[in-house]
Amino acid sequence: MSKPIVINTDIEKGKINKNIYGHFSEHLGRCIYEGFWVGEDSEIPNTNGIRNDVVNALKQISIPVLRWPGGCFADEYHWKDGIGPRENRKKMVNTHWGGVVENNHFGTHEFMMLCDMLGCEPYICGNVGSGTVLEMQEWVEYMTQDGESPMSNWRKENGREEPWSLTYFGVGNENWGCGGNMRPEYYSDLYRRYQTYVRNYGDNRIYKIAGGANIDDYTWTEVLMRESARFMDGLSLHYYTIPGHFWKGKGSATDSSENEWYITMKKALHMDELITKHSTIMDKYDPEKRVGIIVDEWGTWFDVEPGTNPGFLYQQNTIRDAVVAGLHFHIFHNHCERVQMANIAQTVNVLQAMILTNGQDMILTPTYHVFDMFKVHHDAQQLSISADVPTMRSGEEELPKVSVSASKMENGQINISLCNLDTKNDAPVSVDLQGMKNQVNNVLGRVLTADENNAHNTFTQPENVVPKNLEGIDLSDTKLTVTLPPKSVSVITLN
Ligand code: AHR
């Protein structure tokens, strides 16, 4: 048994914004079409065209916020093509993703209806790359203006009397890449200009999110913060966990070696360094941490499943993805003062998905189960931890064997989440719960684990990897001991 992990149950480090458990869904592959939208005439059970099984599954994990319509797609999306009678909507080619025809059947009204059904906040990403300032201004007016105006009248003609409430609005996506290949100086000026016309109508208040850096492009953050911090509420950051090489082979989702497991973990943990360094630059211009980091794209990115359209980014999801998800949440918790939202890419059928569909069948991935287990952390207070966890070596790499995070809910319930990164060995853990004021009556644990590194759920075996009770938790006085199985994610609740 290694040194005890000390959790200071009476020292709160800040609120874990539930929006770090947010999601992203783009017009890409089978995410929107088939994943969410099947149309009213589909045989797949749906409500106004949106599939019921997917909505119910996402409600179960209390999805807090959903980003749409992209991604790269956002900077070639023209919102006016996606409103009005569906049969009249303009068709376009989705040049980024498979060159398929986009019929615009899923547009603003459908997205807002989806968010209503999910009970989550919409996060809309506007078009800077190929759109005009007027187009962006009118979109916000269309959605949020209450009284008389050309756009609100148009919305009413299209069947929606009341304005929608819209908080999160992104001014372009990956402006350094697919969103216009801009230099930070140029985008910074454009950001200032476009955001001017993202108006607050009536009582609606927009939280404006500027397009942030790619991975470790610290110059981008420096320039954006120096020139435009006072015009933004959030600055995005994109980082994907790719065990191989982006262009030369990312690695297989389900056929990976032991070594790739550890490379994946190491790369997932890199998120901590990225947030730390971007935050440090932001601190220079915003020491009060008013501007949030919005990690609006993160997750694993592997080679597509053999035989699927390379432009659709469809990949399976294993226990390795689940541990990656757990590690990311712990990193976001640790940076809860700065990280105000994160959106995993992407919700259904694309990249590190929560849900995979095949016709009318739907399965939940190991990543989904981590979102479910971790929902106890939503809006809870992050607790101070001092942990001297043992490390392990893989080739040249040194990695922590265990990752831990703890939070306290308003009702006093304490939740401890733990990942064992080791593929072969148990991790006996001892936790010293300091500062406990209330007596603990109940201790419950759930664990997600599997025998094989590449274990995953399939349409014929949908319950290969599902959470089970975590047995053998011992609590005496303030000392908790438990043994974490290899390659596992666990959550222990004390109340
Ligand atoms: O999530 C897939 C793509 O990755 C997004 O469209 C883009 O923003 C990023 O490069």
Short mmCIF file of C-alpha atoms and ligand atoms in Angstrom, two decimals:
data_model
loop_
_atom_site.label_atom_id
_atom_site.label_comp_id
_atom_site.label_asym_id
_atom_site.label_seq_id
_atom_site.Cartn_x
_atom_site.Cartn_y
_atom_site.Cartn_z
CA MET A 1 0.00 0.00 0.00
CA SER A 2 1.39 3.39 -0.98
CA LYS A 3 1.29 6.55 1.15
CA PRO A 4 -2.25 7.63 2.01
CA ILE A 5 -4.01 10.15 -0.21
CA VAL A 6 -5.11 13.01 2.04
CA ILE A 7 -8.46 14.56 1.20
CA ASN A 8 -9.15 17.74 3.14
CA THR A 9 -12.90 17.47 3.34
CA ASP A 10 -13.19 20.94 4.87
CA ILE A 11 -11.07 22.80 2.30
CA GLU A 12 -13.02 23.72 -0.81
CA LYS A 13 -11.03 24.82 -3.86
CA GLY A 14 -13.89 26.14 -6.00
CA LYS A 15 -16.96 25.00 -7.86
CA ILE A 16 -16.66 22.36 -10.57
CA ASN A 17 -18.80 23.92 -13.28
CA LYS A 18 -21.15 21.20 -14.48
CA ASN A 19 -20.56 22.51 -18.01
CA ILE A 20 -17.20 20.73 -18.09
CA TYR A 21 -19.41 17.67 -18.63
CA GLY A 22 -20.68 19.24 -21.85
CA HIS A 23 -20.94 17.73 -25.32
CA PHE A 24 -20.31 18.62 -28.93
CA SER A 25 -22.30 17.58 -31.98
CA GLU A 26 -21.39 18.56 -35.50
CA HIS A 27 -22.86 17.99 -38.92
CA LEU A 28 -20.28 15.30 -39.41
CA GLY A 29 -20.78 11.68 -40.41
CA ARG A 30 -23.70 10.16 -38.52
CA CYS A 31 -23.74 12.47 -35.52
CA ILE A 32 -26.64 14.76 -36.40
CA TYR A 33 -28.31 12.67 -39.11
CA GLU A 34 -29.04 9.15 -37.79
CA GLY A 35 -27.52 10.00 -34.38
CA PHE A 36 -30.04 12.62 -33.33
CA TRP A 37 -32.24 13.37 -36.31
CA VAL A 38 -34.17 10.61 -38.07
CA GLY A 39 -37.11 12.68 -39.31
CA GLU A 40 -40.75 12.52 -38.32
CA ASP A 41 -41.55 9.70 -40.77
CA SER A 42 -38.86 7.37 -39.48
CA GLU A 43 -39.74 3.97 -38.03
CA ILE A 44 -37.20 4.65 -35.31
CA PRO A 45 -39.19 5.92 -32.32
CA ASN A 46 -38.87 9.71 -32.36
CA THR A 47 -40.44 12.90 -31.14
CA ASN A 48 -40.78 15.49 -33.89
CA GLY A 49 -37.95 13.78 -35.79
CA ILE A 50 -35.49 13.40 -32.90
CA ARG A 51 -34.79 9.87 -31.72
CA ASN A 52 -36.16 9.09 -28.27
CA ASP A 53 -33.53 6.54 -27.20
CA VAL A 54 -30.65 8.98 -27.66
CA VAL A 55 -32.49 11.78 -25.85
CA ASN A 56 -33.32 9.51 -22.92
CA ALA A 57 -29.75 8.26 -22.64
CA LEU A 58 -28.35 11.80 -22.59
CA LYS A 59 -30.92 12.94 -20.03
CA GLN A 60 -29.75 10.12 -17.80
CA ILE A 61 -26.24 11.63 -17.68
CA SER A 62 -27.71 15.14 -17.11
CA ILE A 63 -26.11 16.62 -20.21
CA PRO A 64 -25.61 20.27 -19.26
CA VAL A 65 -24.70 21.93 -22.57
CA LEU A 66 -24.50 20.97 -26.24
CA ARG A 67 -22.27 22.69 -28.82
CA TRP A 68 -23.46 22.91 -32.46
CA PRO A 69 -23.24 23.04 -35.53
CA GLY A 70 -19.44 22.56 -35.64
CA GLY A 71 -16.46 22.34 -35.66
CA CYS A 72 -15.13 23.03 -39.09
CA PHE A 73 -18.69 22.80 -40.38
CA ALA A 74 -19.64 25.96 -38.44
CA ASP A 75 -17.48 28.17 -40.63
CA GLU A 76 -19.27 27.14 -43.78
CA TYR A 77 -22.73 26.93 -42.28
CA HIS A 78 -25.26 29.55 -43.35
CA TRP A 79 -28.06 29.45 -40.83
CA LYS A 80 -30.70 30.89 -43.15
CA ASP A 81 -30.43 27.72 -45.26
CA GLY A 82 -31.67 25.72 -42.26
CA ILE A 83 -34.97 27.42 -41.40
CA GLY A 84 -38.48 27.42 -42.90
CA PRO A 85 -40.32 24.46 -44.49
CA ARG A 86 -37.87 21.58 -44.73
CA GLU A 87 -38.77 20.66 -48.28
CA ASN A 88 -37.65 24.12 -49.42
CA ARG A 89 -34.34 24.18 -47.61
CA LYS A 90 -31.23 24.64 -49.69
CA LYS A 91 -28.93 21.66 -50.08
CA MET A 92 -25.18 22.08 -49.75
CA VAL A 93 -22.06 19.93 -49.92
CA ASN A 94 -20.38 19.19 -46.61
CA THR A 95 -16.89 19.73 -47.98
CA HIS A 96 -15.10 19.04 -44.71
CA TRP A 97 -16.77 15.80 -43.88
CA GLY A 98 -17.06 13.22 -46.62
CA GLY A 99 -18.35 15.56 -49.34
CA VAL A 100 -21.89 14.40 -48.65
CA VAL A 101 -25.02 16.40 -49.41
CA GLU A 102 -26.37 18.28 -46.41
CA ASN A 103 -30.09 18.87 -46.80
CA ASN A 104 -30.33 21.31 -43.91
CA HIS A 105 -33.25 19.43 -42.39
CA PHE A 106 -31.68 19.88 -38.98
CA GLY A 107 -31.37 23.63 -38.40
CA THR A 108 -31.86 26.23 -35.68
CA HIS A 109 -35.42 25.25 -34.72
CA GLU A 110 -34.55 21.56 -34.59
CA PHE A 111 -31.41 22.19 -32.52
CA MET A 112 -33.25 24.39 -30.03
CA MET A 113 -36.02 21.78 -29.78
CA LEU A 114 -33.36 19.12 -29.10
CA CYS A 115 -31.85 21.21 -26.29
CA ASP A 116 -35.32 21.72 -24.83
CA MET A 117 -35.93 17.97 -24.89
CA LEU A 118 -32.54 17.31 -23.27
CA GLY A 119 -33.01 20.09 -20.71
CA CYS A 120 -29.57 21.44 -21.59
CA GLU A 121 -28.10 24.79 -22.59
CA PRO A 122 -27.43 25.42 -26.27
CA TYR A 123 -23.94 26.55 -27.27
CA ILE A 124 -23.95 27.85 -30.83
CA CYS A 125 -20.84 28.44 -32.88
CA GLY A 126 -21.17 31.22 -35.48
CA ASN A 127 -19.52 31.51 -38.87
CA VAL A 128 -16.55 33.86 -39.14
CA GLY A 129 -14.59 31.98 -41.82
CA SER A 130 -17.08 32.34 -44.67
CA GLY A 131 -19.93 34.28 -43.07
CA THR A 132 -20.61 37.97 -42.72
CA VAL A 133 -20.96 40.13 -39.66
CA LEU A 134 -24.56 40.80 -40.66
CA GLU A 135 -25.29 37.06 -40.90
CA MET A 136 -24.00 36.54 -37.38
CA GLN A 137 -25.85 39.55 -36.04
CA GLU A 138 -29.10 38.42 -37.62
CA TRP A 139 -28.76 34.87 -36.29
CA VAL A 140 -28.54 36.10 -32.71
CA GLU A 141 -31.43 38.50 -33.37
CA TYR A 142 -33.49 35.68 -34.91
CA MET A 143 -33.00 33.49 -31.86
CA THR A 144 -33.21 35.96 -28.99
CA GLN A 145 -35.10 39.12 -29.94
CA ASP A 146 -38.54 39.28 -28.37
CA GLY A 147 -40.29 42.35 -29.77
CA GLU A 148 -40.85 43.57 -33.29
CA SER A 149 -37.87 43.18 -35.63
CA PRO A 150 -37.26 41.69 -39.08
CA MET A 151 -35.59 38.59 -37.67
CA SER A 152 -37.98 37.99 -34.77
CA ASN A 153 -40.93 38.38 -37.14
CA TRP A 154 -39.34 35.81 -39.42
CA ARG A 155 -38.87 33.41 -36.51
CA LYS A 156 -42.54 33.80 -35.62
CA GLU A 157 -43.56 33.13 -39.23
CA ASN A 158 -41.53 29.92 -38.93
CA GLY A 159 -43.61 28.83 -35.98
CA ARG A 160 -41.69 30.00 -32.92
CA GLU A 161 -43.40 32.85 -31.10
CA GLU A 162 -41.15 33.17 -28.03
CA PRO A 163 -37.46 33.93 -28.37
CA TRP A 164 -35.13 31.23 -27.15
CA SER A 165 -32.77 31.81 -24.30
CA LEU A 166 -29.21 31.55 -25.56
CA THR A 167 -26.18 32.07 -23.36
CA TYR A 168 -23.17 30.51 -25.08
CA PHE A 169 -22.10 31.81 -28.46
CA GLY A 170 -18.76 31.09 -30.17
CA VAL A 171 -17.33 33.58 -32.64
CA GLY A 172 -15.93 31.09 -35.16
CA ASN A 173 -14.09 27.79 -34.75
CA GLU A 174 -10.41 26.90 -35.21
CA ASN A 175 -9.79 30.23 -36.86
CA TRP A 176 -6.11 29.26 -37.13
CA GLY A 177 -7.09 26.28 -39.34
CA CYS A 178 -10.32 25.16 -41.02
CA GLY A 179 -12.03 28.35 -39.79
CA GLY A 180 -10.02 30.64 -42.05
CA ASN A 181 -6.29 29.91 -41.62
CA MET A 182 -5.83 33.23 -39.86
CA ARG A 183 -2.93 34.69 -37.92
CA PRO A 184 -3.79 35.55 -34.31
CA GLU A 185 -3.42 39.28 -34.96
CA TYR A 186 -5.91 39.14 -37.82
CA TYR A 187 -8.43 36.93 -36.00
CA SER A 188 -8.16 39.07 -32.92
CA ASP A 189 -9.27 42.11 -34.91
CA LEU A 190 -12.01 40.14 -36.61
CA TYR A 191 -13.16 38.80 -33.26
CA ARG A 192 -13.47 42.35 -31.90
CA ARG A 193 -15.50 43.35 -34.92
CA TYR A 194 -17.84 40.33 -35.11
CA GLN A 195 -18.52 40.20 -31.38
CA THR A 196 -19.64 43.84 -31.41
CA TYR A 197 -22.78 42.76 -33.26
CA VAL A 198 -23.49 39.73 -31.09
CA ARG A 199 -26.12 41.71 -29.19
CA ASN A 200 -27.94 41.19 -25.94
CA TYR A 201 -31.64 41.45 -26.81
CA GLY A 202 -34.09 42.00 -23.95
CA ASP A 203 -32.97 40.08 -20.89
CA ASN A 204 -30.87 37.60 -22.83
CA ARG A 205 -27.17 37.79 -21.94
CA ILE A 206 -24.63 36.22 -24.25
CA TYR A 207 -21.41 34.68 -22.93
CA LYS A 208 -19.06 35.35 -25.84
CA ILE A 209 -16.44 32.74 -26.63
CA ALA A 210 -13.45 33.63 -28.79
CA GLY A 211 -11.76 31.00 -30.94
CA GLY A 212 -8.74 29.85 -28.97
CA ALA A 213 -5.52 28.03 -29.53
CA ASN A 214 -4.68 24.75 -31.14
CA ILE A 215 -2.91 22.58 -28.55
CA ASP A 216 0.24 24.43 -27.45
CA ASP A 217 0.04 27.53 -29.63
CA TYR A 218 0.79 29.88 -26.74
CA THR A 219 1.37 32.82 -29.09
CA TRP A 220 -2.27 32.60 -30.11
CA THR A 221 -3.39 32.89 -26.49
CA GLU A 222 -0.94 35.73 -25.82
CA VAL A 223 -2.17 37.79 -28.77
CA LEU A 224 -5.86 37.11 -28.18
CA MET A 225 -5.63 37.98 -24.51
CA ARG A 226 -3.48 41.05 -25.08
CA GLU A 227 -5.69 42.48 -27.81
CA SER A 228 -9.19 41.25 -27.08
CA ALA A 229 -9.59 39.91 -23.54
CA ARG A 230 -11.93 42.69 -22.56
CA PHE A 231 -14.36 41.74 -25.32
CA MET A 232 -14.66 38.07 -24.40
CA ASP A 233 -16.09 35.90 -21.62
CA GLY A 234 -14.43 32.69 -22.72
CA LEU A 235 -11.52 31.55 -24.84
CA SER A 236 -11.60 28.09 -26.36
CA LEU A 237 -8.90 25.42 -26.44
CA HIS A 238 -8.78 22.30 -28.61
CA TYR A 239 -6.69 19.25 -27.86
CA TYR A 240 -7.24 15.66 -28.97
CA THR A 241 -5.56 12.53 -27.58
CA ILE A 242 -4.02 10.80 -30.59
CA PRO A 243 -1.69 7.89 -29.76
CA GLY A 244 -0.13 7.83 -33.24
CA HIS A 245 0.33 10.59 -35.77
CA PHE A 246 -2.49 12.79 -37.08
CA TRP A 247 -1.63 12.28 -40.76
CA LYS A 248 0.40 9.05 -40.76
CA GLY A 249 -1.91 6.80 -38.74
CA LYS A 250 -3.54 7.68 -35.46
CA GLY A 251 -3.79 4.11 -34.20
CA SER A 252 -6.68 1.70 -33.96
CA ALA A 253 -9.45 2.15 -31.40
CA THR A 254 -9.82 -1.56 -30.73
CA ASP A 255 -6.62 -3.20 -31.89
CA SER A 256 -3.98 -1.45 -29.84
CA SER A 257 -0.88 -2.70 -28.07
CA GLU A 258 0.05 -2.47 -24.41
CA ASN A 259 2.52 0.26 -25.31
CA GLU A 260 -0.20 2.26 -27.08
CA TRP A 261 -2.25 2.14 -23.90
CA TYR A 262 0.47 4.00 -22.01
CA ILE A 263 1.17 6.41 -24.87
CA THR A 264 -2.55 7.23 -24.88
CA MET A 265 -2.55 7.86 -21.12
CA LYS A 266 0.54 10.03 -21.35
CA LYS A 267 -1.01 12.08 -24.14
CA ALA A 268 -4.29 12.44 -22.26
CA LEU A 269 -2.40 13.73 -19.22
CA HIS A 270 -0.77 16.37 -21.44
CA MET A 271 -4.03 18.31 -21.15
CA ASP A 272 -2.90 19.39 -17.68
CA GLU A 273 0.26 21.05 -18.95
CA LEU A 274 -1.66 22.76 -21.76
CA ILE A 275 -4.25 24.24 -19.43
CA THR A 276 -1.59 25.28 -16.92
CA LYS A 277 0.46 27.11 -19.54
CA HIS A 278 -2.48 28.76 -21.33
CA SER A 279 -3.87 29.79 -17.92
CA THR A 280 -0.58 31.34 -16.91
CA ILE A 281 -0.64 33.55 -20.00
CA MET A 282 -4.26 34.44 -19.33
CA ASP A 283 -3.40 35.33 -15.72
CA LYS A 284 -1.14 38.09 -17.01
CA TYR A 285 -4.07 39.89 -18.66
CA ASP A 286 -6.88 38.59 -16.48
CA PRO A 287 -5.61 37.89 -12.96
CA GLU A 288 -9.19 37.70 -11.63
CA LYS A 289 -9.84 34.76 -13.96
CA ARG A 290 -12.93 36.42 -15.42
CA VAL A 291 -12.32 34.85 -18.84
CA GLY A 292 -13.00 31.12 -18.79
CA ILE A 293 -11.11 28.46 -20.69
CA ILE A 294 -13.66 26.60 -22.78
CA VAL A 295 -12.20 23.26 -23.88
CA ASP A 296 -14.85 22.89 -26.53
CA GLU A 297 -13.20 19.97 -28.31
CA TRP A 298 -11.36 17.13 -26.57
CA GLY A 299 -11.22 13.36 -26.63
CA THR A 300 -9.52 10.44 -28.34
CA TRP A 301 -9.04 10.45 -32.09
CA PHE A 302 -8.22 7.09 -33.69
CA ASP A 303 -8.28 5.71 -37.23
CA VAL A 304 -11.86 5.20 -38.42
CA GLU A 305 -13.39 1.75 -38.09
CA PRO A 306 -12.31 -0.36 -41.09
CA GLY A 307 -14.80 -0.14 -43.95
CA THR A 308 -16.37 3.13 -42.84
CA ASN A 309 -16.22 6.48 -44.66
CA PRO A 310 -12.91 8.13 -43.67
CA GLY A 311 -14.69 11.50 -43.59
CA PHE A 312 -17.20 10.28 -41.00
CA LEU A 313 -14.74 9.76 -38.12
CA TYR A 314 -16.60 6.74 -36.75
CA GLN A 315 -14.57 4.89 -34.10
CA GLN A 316 -15.26 2.30 -31.41
CA ASN A 317 -14.79 3.10 -27.76
CA THR A 318 -13.04 0.89 -25.19
CA ILE A 319 -12.11 0.85 -21.52
CA ARG A 320 -9.05 2.87 -22.64
CA ASP A 321 -11.40 5.71 -23.68
CA ALA A 322 -13.12 5.49 -20.31
CA VAL A 323 -9.86 5.98 -18.42
CA VAL A 324 -8.94 8.87 -20.75
CA ALA A 325 -12.28 10.50 -19.93
CA GLY A 326 -11.73 10.06 -16.18
CA LEU A 327 -8.26 11.64 -16.42
CA HIS A 328 -9.62 14.62 -18.35
CA PHE A 329 -12.31 15.28 -15.77
CA HIS A 330 -9.76 15.20 -12.98
CA ILE A 331 -7.62 17.72 -14.87
CA PHE A 332 -10.62 19.98 -15.48
CA HIS A 333 -11.56 19.73 -11.78
CA ASN A 334 -8.06 20.78 -10.79
CA HIS A 335 -8.36 23.86 -12.98
CA CYS A 336 -11.92 24.63 -11.93
CA GLU A 337 -11.15 28.30 -11.37
CA ARG A 338 -10.32 28.78 -15.03
CA VAL A 339 -11.99 25.95 -16.95
CA GLN A 340 -15.67 26.82 -17.19
CA MET A 341 -16.78 24.43 -19.90
CA ALA A 342 -15.57 21.43 -21.88
CA ASN A 343 -17.31 19.61 -24.72
CA ILE A 344 -16.27 16.09 -25.61
CA ALA A 345 -16.01 15.39 -29.34
CA GLN A 346 -18.53 14.11 -30.21
CA THR A 347 -21.82 12.96 -28.68
CA VAL A 348 -23.03 10.26 -31.09
CA ASN A 349 -21.26 8.12 -33.73
CA VAL A 350 -18.21 10.42 -34.10
CA LEU A 351 -14.78 10.23 -32.39
CA GLN A 352 -14.99 9.57 -28.61
CA ALA A 353 -18.74 9.12 -28.64
CA MET A 354 -21.06 8.44 -25.73
CA ILE A 355 -23.52 6.65 -27.97
CA LEU A 356 -23.26 4.52 -31.11
CA THR A 357 -26.26 3.79 -33.30
CA ASN A 358 -26.94 1.27 -36.01
CA GLY A 359 -30.37 1.70 -37.58
CA GLN A 360 -32.75 1.51 -34.70
CA ASP A 361 -30.21 0.00 -32.32
CA MET A 362 -28.25 2.07 -29.88
CA ILE A 363 -25.39 1.18 -27.53
CA LEU A 364 -23.75 3.09 -24.72
CA THR A 365 -19.97 3.26 -24.72
CA PRO A 366 -17.58 2.97 -21.75
CA THR A 367 -17.11 6.76 -22.01
CA TYR A 368 -20.86 7.21 -21.52
CA HIS A 369 -20.65 5.27 -18.26
CA VAL A 370 -17.90 7.56 -16.96
CA PHE A 371 -20.13 10.59 -17.63
CA ASP A 372 -22.88 8.81 -15.75
CA MET A 373 -20.72 7.87 -12.76
CA PHE A 374 -19.11 11.33 -12.56
CA LYS A 375 -22.34 13.35 -12.66
CA VAL A 376 -22.15 13.56 -8.85
CA HIS A 377 -19.34 16.08 -9.41
CA HIS A 378 -21.64 18.51 -11.31
CA ASP A 379 -21.48 21.92 -9.60
CA ALA A 380 -19.95 20.37 -6.49
CA GLN A 381 -17.06 21.95 -4.59
CA GLN A 382 -13.65 20.61 -5.51
CA LEU A 383 -11.84 19.43 -2.37
CA SER A 384 -8.18 19.96 -1.61
CA ILE A 385 -6.12 16.79 -2.02
CA SER A 386 -2.55 15.99 -1.29
CA ALA A 387 -1.55 12.80 -2.99
CA ASP A 388 1.87 11.35 -3.42
CA VAL A 389 0.74 8.63 -5.79
CA PRO A 390 3.16 5.96 -6.99
CA THR A 391 4.36 6.13 -10.55
CA MET A 392 5.04 3.41 -13.10
CA ARG A 393 7.31 3.22 -16.11
CA SER A 394 6.44 2.34 -19.65
CA GLY A 395 9.45 2.51 -21.94
CA GLU A 396 10.86 5.99 -21.54
CA GLU A 397 7.68 7.29 -19.96
CA GLU A 398 6.90 7.73 -16.31
CA LEU A 399 3.23 7.87 -15.46
CA PRO A 400 1.17 8.15 -12.30
CA LYS A 401 -0.42 4.83 -11.46
CA VAL A 402 -3.50 6.37 -9.91
CA SER A 403 -5.41 9.60 -10.50
CA VAL A 404 -7.81 10.95 -7.87
CA SER A 405 -10.27 13.79 -7.46
CA ALA A 406 -12.84 14.59 -4.78
CA SER A 407 -15.76 16.95 -4.40
CA LYS A 408 -18.45 17.84 -1.91
CA MET A 409 -22.09 18.35 -2.83
CA GLU A 410 -24.32 20.95 -1.23
CA ASN A 411 -25.92 18.28 0.96
CA GLY A 412 -22.49 17.31 2.30
CA GLN A 413 -22.10 14.12 0.25
CA ILE A 414 -18.47 13.49 -0.66
CA ASN A 415 -17.57 11.86 -3.96
CA ILE A 416 -14.15 10.47 -4.70
CA SER A 417 -13.25 9.41 -8.22
CA LEU A 418 -10.22 7.27 -8.94
CA CYS A 419 -8.56 5.93 -12.08
CA ASN A 420 -6.10 3.05 -12.08
CA LEU A 421 -3.97 3.53 -15.20
CA ASP A 422 -2.10 0.25 -14.78
CA THR A 423 -3.33 -2.41 -17.21
CA LYS A 424 -2.11 -5.39 -15.20
CA ASN A 425 -1.94 -4.65 -11.51
CA ASP A 426 -4.40 -3.75 -8.80
CA ALA A 427 -3.88 -0.47 -7.02
CA PRO A 428 -4.41 -0.72 -3.26
CA VAL A 429 -5.32 2.77 -2.10
CA SER A 430 -5.60 4.30 1.33
CA VAL A 431 -7.38 7.63 1.81
CA ASP A 432 -7.13 9.83 4.88
CA LEU A 433 -10.32 11.88 5.14
CA GLN A 434 -9.24 14.91 7.12
CA GLY A 435 -11.61 17.48 8.59
CA MET A 436 -14.71 15.25 8.47
CA LYS A 437 -17.43 16.89 10.56
CA ASN A 438 -20.36 14.60 9.87
CA GLN A 439 -20.60 10.95 10.52
CA VAL A 440 -20.61 8.79 7.40
CA ASN A 441 -23.58 6.43 7.29
CA ASN A 442 -23.27 5.07 3.80
CA VAL A 443 -20.30 4.19 1.63
CA LEU A 444 -21.01 3.12 -1.92
CA GLY A 445 -18.68 2.44 -4.79
CA ARG A 446 -19.09 1.85 -8.52
CA VAL A 447 -16.36 0.65 -10.83
CA LEU A 448 -15.94 0.41 -14.58
CA THR A 449 -13.30 -2.07 -15.64
CA ALA A 450 -12.65 -4.93 -18.07
CA ASP A 451 -10.34 -7.90 -18.53
CA GLU A 452 -8.93 -6.80 -21.87
CA ASN A 453 -7.40 -3.42 -22.74
CA ASN A 454 -9.55 -3.24 -25.85
CA ALA A 455 -12.83 -4.36 -24.26
CA HIS A 456 -15.82 -2.51 -25.68
CA ASN A 457 -19.55 -2.76 -26.18
CA THR A 458 -21.00 -4.00 -29.45
CA PHE A 459 -24.50 -4.20 -30.88
CA THR A 460 -24.54 -7.93 -30.08
CA GLN A 461 -22.85 -7.55 -26.69
CA PRO A 462 -23.91 -4.13 -25.42
CA GLU A 463 -23.03 -4.83 -21.79
CA ASN A 464 -19.44 -6.00 -22.03
CA VAL A 465 -18.24 -2.91 -20.21
CA VAL A 466 -20.73 -1.54 -17.70
CA PRO A 467 -20.33 -0.21 -14.15
CA LYS A 468 -20.53 -2.69 -11.27
CA ASN A 469 -20.43 -2.34 -7.52
CA LEU A 470 -16.97 -1.73 -6.15
CA GLU A 471 -16.53 -4.30 -3.42
CA GLY A 472 -14.15 -4.25 -0.46
CA ILE A 473 -14.27 -0.60 0.56
CA ASP A 474 -13.33 -0.32 4.19
CA LEU A 475 -13.93 2.81 6.25
CA SER A 476 -12.81 2.98 9.83
CA ASP A 477 -12.94 6.36 11.46
CA THR A 478 -11.38 8.64 8.82
CA LYS A 479 -9.34 6.02 7.03
CA LEU A 480 -10.69 4.52 3.85
CA THR A 481 -9.01 1.66 2.05
CA VAL A 482 -9.95 0.06 -1.24
CA THR A 483 -8.30 -1.91 -4.02
CA LEU A 484 -8.80 -0.57 -7.52
CA PRO A 485 -8.76 -3.20 -10.26
CA PRO A 486 -6.38 -2.72 -13.20
CA LYS A 487 -7.52 -0.28 -15.96
CA SER A 488 -10.47 1.03 -14.07
CA VAL A 489 -12.49 4.11 -13.23
CA SER A 490 -14.26 4.19 -9.85
CA VAL A 491 -16.46 6.56 -7.91
CA ILE A 492 -16.95 6.23 -4.14
CA THR A 493 -19.69 8.22 -2.43
CA LEU A 494 -19.80 8.92 1.28
CA ASN A 495 -22.86 10.33 2.99
O1 AHR B 1 -14.27 17.19 -34.15
C1 AHR B 1 -13.80 17.06 -35.46
C2 AHR B 1 -13.08 18.32 -35.95
O2 AHR B 1 -11.91 18.51 -35.23
C3 AHR B 1 -13.82 19.62 -35.79
O3 AHR B 1 -14.71 19.87 -36.80
C4 AHR B 1 -12.71 20.62 -35.82
O4 AHR B 1 -13.02 21.79 -35.11
C5 AHR B 1 -11.54 19.85 -35.24
O5 AHR B 1 -10.41 20.00 -36.01
#
